[in-house]
Amino acid sequence: MPTTQRGRARVDSVAPDANSAAGLLRMANMFCDAKALITAAELNLFGLLHESPCTAEEIRDRLELHGRGLSDLLDLLVGIGVLDKTDRRYANTAAVDRFLVPGPDYLGGFLVGAGVGLYPAYGRLAEALRTGKPQAAGSFDSMLDDPQATGNFVRMMDGLSQGLVDELVRAIDWTGVRTVLDLGGCRGNVVGHLVRAHRSLTGTVLDLPALQPFFDEHMTTLGVADRTSFVPGDVFSTPLPSAEVMIYGHVLSDWSPDERTVLLRRAADALPSGGRLLVYDRMLGVGRNEVENLVASLNMLLMTEGGSEYSVAELAEQAAGLRLLGQQPLGDYDTLAVFVKD
């Protein structure tokens, strides 16, 4: 009779008890779980298992691995709920098949990007706290000179937005809206899905010139290249195209409070009367468990010169010329704030 390893993860995934020695040790080792998950994505383990369940020996041969430690990695992934194991064969869970295998809901780009950028930087968190300086290897500009690194970045940004696009499609009443502009919208994942969902919309992304080839490719893949356009430029200095709705998504947290004020005022100046600005980010002080959002804020310490997460109240104070219409949860961790220009 086949034996199946499932369910252990439901216990192991409970937050460790910070009031016990064992719990503190488990908490200190959770970075190992994260790196195991990231490594599996980097090796394309989930893509392999999407084709069919495999034994450790088959995985070793097909991924061209040495073999030492592989069974331990696979059983750890079972233990944290990422894989199932029946007899000697490993398989993706349903969630992994949906989110970590390329497809409409793919989040694997975030994992790979985190492994390249965030994970090494966290080894220098103490230095960041001592100096206030980012700790990521290389600069953002140097990354843009490397197409492979840029590809990792755009897939990481897609991973952040992918779980939110369906909610953004419904977040406001798009009836009668004809134009939307995503400021710092990377390769246009959000705009592409908005335009695809609302046939009356045309969408524009303003972002750095190096991202345009990725935008063009993605819009073609989504089938909306005829209703989307890319403006190469800088959100701080390039004249903003006219649009009835503008979006800052996972952008304002990259910048200091003073820089956020500049970006908000640029949008306020460019919007027509009655135009709306949508801002979504891992905002703080919104009444939900903030652990993930505080981690995101530390990410900004490690990766940017002055960025951090922020509250809706701070945002409203900085948004001169705009009136806050309301806020709502977006996905599991984000908050969407909607502003209007009177």
PDB file of N, CA and C in Angstrom, residues 7-16 26 30 33 75-76 78-81:
ATOM      1  N   GLY A   7       0.930  16.729   5.215  1.00  0.00           N
ATOM      2  CA  GLY A   7       0.361  17.196   6.470  1.00  0.00           C
ATOM      3  C   GLY A   7       1.377  17.589   7.508  1.00  0.00           C
ATOM      4  N   ARG A   8       2.600  16.987   7.480  1.00  0.00           N
ATOM      5  CA  ARG A   8       3.600  17.376   8.440  1.00  0.00           C
ATOM      6  C   ARG A   8       3.858  18.871   8.376  1.00  0.00           C
ATOM      7  N   ALA A   9       3.754  19.414   7.170  1.00  0.00           N
ATOM      8  CA  ALA A   9       3.998  20.846   6.974  1.00  0.00           C
ATOM      9  C   ALA A   9       2.974  21.696   7.715  1.00  0.00           C
ATOM     10  N   ARG A  10       1.763  21.169   7.900  1.00  0.00           N
ATOM     11  CA  ARG A  10       0.747  21.963   8.567  1.00  0.00           C
ATOM     12  C   ARG A  10       1.163  22.239  10.008  1.00  0.00           C
ATOM     13  N   VAL A  11       1.960  21.320  10.587  1.00  0.00           N
ATOM     14  CA  VAL A  11       2.480  21.533  11.930  1.00  0.00           C
ATOM     15  C   VAL A  11       3.734  22.393  11.884  1.00  0.00           C
ATOM     16  N   ASP A  12       4.675  22.029  10.974  1.00  0.00           N
ATOM     17  CA  ASP A  12       5.949  22.737  10.910  1.00  0.00           C
ATOM     18  C   ASP A  12       5.775  24.186  10.503  1.00  0.00           C
ATOM     19  N   SER A  13       4.698  24.511   9.768  1.00  0.00           N
ATOM     20  CA  SER A  13       4.535  25.875   9.278  1.00  0.00           C
ATOM     21  C   SER A  13       3.984  26.819  10.337  1.00  0.00           C
ATOM     22  N   VAL A  14       3.553  26.295  11.493  1.00  0.00           N
ATOM     23  CA  VAL A  14       3.116  27.151  12.581  1.00  0.00           C
ATOM     24  C   VAL A  14       4.318  27.943  13.094  1.00  0.00           C
ATOM     25  N   ALA A  15       4.111  29.215  13.390  1.00  0.00           N
ATOM     26  CA  ALA A  15       5.222  30.045  13.862  1.00  0.00           C
ATOM     27  C   ALA A  15       5.855  29.431  15.099  1.00  0.00           C
ATOM     28  N   PRO A  16       7.183  29.388  15.164  1.00  0.00           N
ATOM     29  CA  PRO A  16       7.851  28.821  16.336  1.00  0.00           C
ATOM     30  C   PRO A  16       7.496  29.594  17.607  1.00  0.00           C
ATOM     31  N   ARG A  26      14.579  27.139  16.290  1.00  0.00           N
ATOM     32  CA  ARG A  26      13.858  26.903  15.034  1.00  0.00           C
ATOM     33  C   ARG A  26      13.708  28.201  14.247  1.00  0.00           C
ATOM     34  N   MET A  30      15.126  29.303  10.275  1.00  0.00           N
ATOM     35  CA  MET A  30      14.131  29.380   9.213  1.00  0.00           C
ATOM     36  C   MET A  30      14.684  29.972   7.921  1.00  0.00           C
ATOM     37  N   ASP A  33      15.163  27.126   5.583  1.00  0.00           N
ATOM     38  CA  ASP A  33      13.958  26.727   4.845  1.00  0.00           C
ATOM     39  C   ASP A  33      13.784  27.610   3.613  1.00  0.00           C
ATOM     40  N   ASP A  75      13.263  15.990   1.189  1.00  0.00           N
ATOM     41  CA  ASP A  75      12.442  15.690   2.367  1.00  0.00           C
ATOM     42  C   ASP A  75      12.171  16.948   3.192  1.00  0.00           C
ATOM     43  N   LEU A  76      13.125  17.894   3.192  1.00  0.00           N
ATOM     44  CA  LEU A  76      12.860  19.175   3.851  1.00  0.00           C
ATOM     45  C   LEU A  76      11.723  19.903   3.142  1.00  0.00           C
ATOM     46  N   VAL A  78       9.320  18.549   1.559  1.00  0.00           N
ATOM     47  CA  VAL A  78       8.098  17.860   1.993  1.00  0.00           C
ATOM     48  C   VAL A  78       7.690  18.359   3.376  1.00  0.00           C
ATOM     49  N   GLY A  79       8.678  18.474   4.262  1.00  0.00           N
ATOM     50  CA  GLY A  79       8.396  18.876   5.636  1.00  0.00           C
ATOM     51  C   GLY A  79       7.822  20.271   5.758  1.00  0.00           C
ATOM     52  N   ILE A  80       8.222  21.167   4.870  1.00  0.00           N
ATOM     53  CA  ILE A  80       7.694  22.543   4.950  1.00  0.00           C
ATOM     54  C   ILE A  80       6.481  22.735   4.045  1.00  0.00           C
ATOM     55  N   GLY A  81       6.008  21.628   3.452  1.00  0.00           N
ATOM     56  CA  GLY A  81       4.735  21.686   2.728  1.00  0.00           C
ATOM     57  C   GLY A  81       4.832  22.052   1.275  1.00  0.00           C
TER      58      GLY A  81
END
